[in-house]
Structures are given as structure tokens and as C-alpha cells.
C-alpha atoms as one frame of an Amber mdcrd trajectory, in Angstrom:
protein
-154.472 -61.618-112.156-152.523 -62.315-115.057-154.964 -64.821-116.321-157.778
 -62.576-116.362-155.814 -59.652-117.752-154.701 -62.013-120.450-158.593 -63.471
-121.188-159.855 -59.935-121.065-156.978 -58.416-123.539-157.830 -61.547-125.774
-161.523 -60.790-125.834-161.008 -57.276-126.922-158.549 -58.036-129.636-160.827
 -60.626-130.974-163.710 -58.104-130.686-161.753 -55.689-132.418-160.596 -58.194
-135.322-164.247 -58.988-135.778-165.555 -55.546-136.118-162.454 -54.569-138.712
-162.397 -57.693-140.465-166.384 -58.523-140.637-167.072 -59.758-144.176-170.401
 -57.567-144.735-169.294 -54.124-143.192-165.529 -54.593-142.588-164.556 -53.044
-145.856-166.418 -50.057-145.368-164.965 -49.441-141.922-161.515 -50.015-142.846
-161.865 -47.559-145.900-163.260 -44.998-143.423-160.391 -45.728-140.654-157.905
 -45.154-143.555-159.593 -41.644-144.698-159.651 -40.760-140.951-155.887 -41.499
-140.621-155.099 -39.519-143.843-157.159 -36.710-142.742-155.317 -36.456-139.226
-151.922 -36.803-140.858-152.491 -33.844-143.542-154.445 -31.753-140.527-151.430
 -32.600-138.351-148.937 -31.599-140.999-150.555 -28.198-141.849-150.730 -27.571
-138.178-147.227 -27.874-137.802-146.120 -25.481-140.602-148.556 -23.164-139.524
-147.386 -23.133-135.786-143.435 -23.038-137.271-144.193 -19.919-139.456-146.240
 -18.473-136.546-142.823 -18.918-134.256-140.596 -17.527-137.027-142.908 -14.110
-137.463-143.318 -13.863-133.592-139.381 -14.272-133.231-138.840 -11.753-135.719
-141.320  -9.159-134.500-139.628  -9.479-131.138-136.005  -8.926-132.822-137.644
  -5.839-134.415-138.908  -4.471-131.237-135.486  -4.928-129.500-133.812  -3.143
-132.069-136.246  -0.374-131.939-135.845   0.013-128.394-131.982   0.304-128.839
-131.327  -3.365-127.424-129.069  -4.739-130.145-125.904  -2.235-130.571-123.450
  -5.061-131.077-122.379  -5.646-134.773-123.888  -8.877-136.347-122.067 -11.756
-137.993-122.288 -10.838-141.839-123.297 -14.419-142.924-126.180 -14.099-140.150
-126.760 -10.479-141.282-127.125 -11.725-145.029-129.367 -14.546-144.103-131.759
 -12.367-142.188-131.742  -9.931-145.320-132.736 -12.782-147.824-135.545 -14.087
-145.647-136.993 -10.558-145.399-136.476  -9.981-149.245-138.443 -13.358-150.020
-141.392 -11.486-148.592-140.925  -8.281-150.118-140.263  -8.800-153.700-141.644
 -11.292-156.139-138.075 -12.614-157.193-135.850 -12.401-154.405-133.462 -15.024
-155.968-131.924 -12.378-158.579-130.841 -10.093-156.069-127.591 -10.498-154.870
-126.969  -9.734-151.158-123.578  -9.162-149.365-123.161  -7.336-146.040-119.817
  -5.944-144.193-119.995  -4.529-140.784-123.689  -3.790-141.010-123.619  -2.364
-144.527-125.881  -4.607-146.844-124.974  -4.158-150.708-127.867  -5.097-152.916
-127.101  -5.999-156.493-129.287  -7.503-159.332-132.471  -6.324-161.258-135.554
  -5.193-159.388-138.804  -4.053-161.217-139.451  -0.397-160.511-142.599  -0.865
-158.556-140.916  -3.131-156.046-137.584  -1.186-155.604-138.943   1.214-152.552
-140.510  -1.785-150.917-137.243  -3.907-151.211-134.761  -1.065-149.683-137.359
  -0.331-146.880-137.704  -4.178-145.888-133.879  -4.115-145.823-133.278  -1.208
-143.764-136.033  -2.678-141.153-133.907  -6.078-140.478-131.827  -6.175-137.251
-128.266  -5.322-137.585-128.667  -3.672-140.733-127.118   0.087-140.457-127.199
   1.300-144.186-128.142   0.009-147.500-125.425   0.372-150.286-127.857   0.249
-153.600-126.406  -0.947-156.777-129.719  -2.298-158.057-130.543  -2.207-161.666
-134.152  -0.702-161.332-136.220  -1.476-164.579-139.753  -0.611-165.630-141.818
  -3.527-166.288-144.611  -2.787-169.007-148.183  -3.906-168.323-148.717  -7.628
-169.887-144.666  -8.044-169.977-144.063 -12.003-169.195-140.685 -10.985-166.991
-137.927  -8.390-166.629-134.376  -9.635-167.556-132.406 -11.849-165.006-129.278
  -9.770-165.717-128.337  -6.359-164.956-127.005  -4.255-167.525-128.539  -5.825
-170.694
């Protein structure tokens, strides 16, 4: 039985090598195989990123629903709460990196500079984060003129 299996395996391997290493059409076959492998890798990577994002959104929606139904009465860890607020801010404003966030017992303090057009959206988004009880607004709200390249990063200029 082992001799038959070895012979069949050898024949299959030889036929595969002849197919790929064929002098006339092998180059074209190898190129097509490499392109397909690259396409599969890119598609797999994109699907993985998309599924992780969908999972994060689903957990966020579940947390919001539990919070709305009163299922989250315990006080959150301040560091965890700050991370949640930063995640939500990243989707609510164009420059979340210039807003400083601190939390203490469910009260979130926001400091930094934000465009006036984004202020309401930012505060509303932060108030919807699970565990946030109140927002202490220390933001410098600035109007941004049409065509302005950017607003200043530092508050109080």
C-alpha cells in the first residue's frame, strides 16, 4: 500500500512541476498564481479589518443599549472611561488629538481647542459614552473662517 501511495504522490508532484515549470506556458501560469495569491491576501486582510470594526461597533451598540436600559450603574475605572471617550471623539471631530481628556468618577473634563461647528457634536458624543455622568467643558471654541487652513492647536492664543 505504501509503495502505491508513494508512486501516486510522485506522479502528482511531477505533473504539477511540469505544469508550473513548462518552458512555453509556465511563466504565464506562475505569474497568474502569484497575482491570485496577492489578491487573496489583500482580500483576506480587508475582510479581517472590516470584521474587527463591525465587532467593535456591535459591542459599542450593545454597551449603549445596556446603559440606556439602566444596566450600568457601577462607576467605571477612570482610565477605561478616558479611553472610551477618546475612541468616541475620534469619530465625532476632525482633530481629536488636540482635545485633552480626563475623567474622575464619571465626570469627564475636556480641554483644548475645537471648531465651533464641532462643539455640539463633541459634547453630545461624549455624553453618550457608557459611564459618563457629566461633562466639564473647559474647551476653547473657535470659529473657523471659510477657506482657513486650520485653527490653532494651543488654547488661549
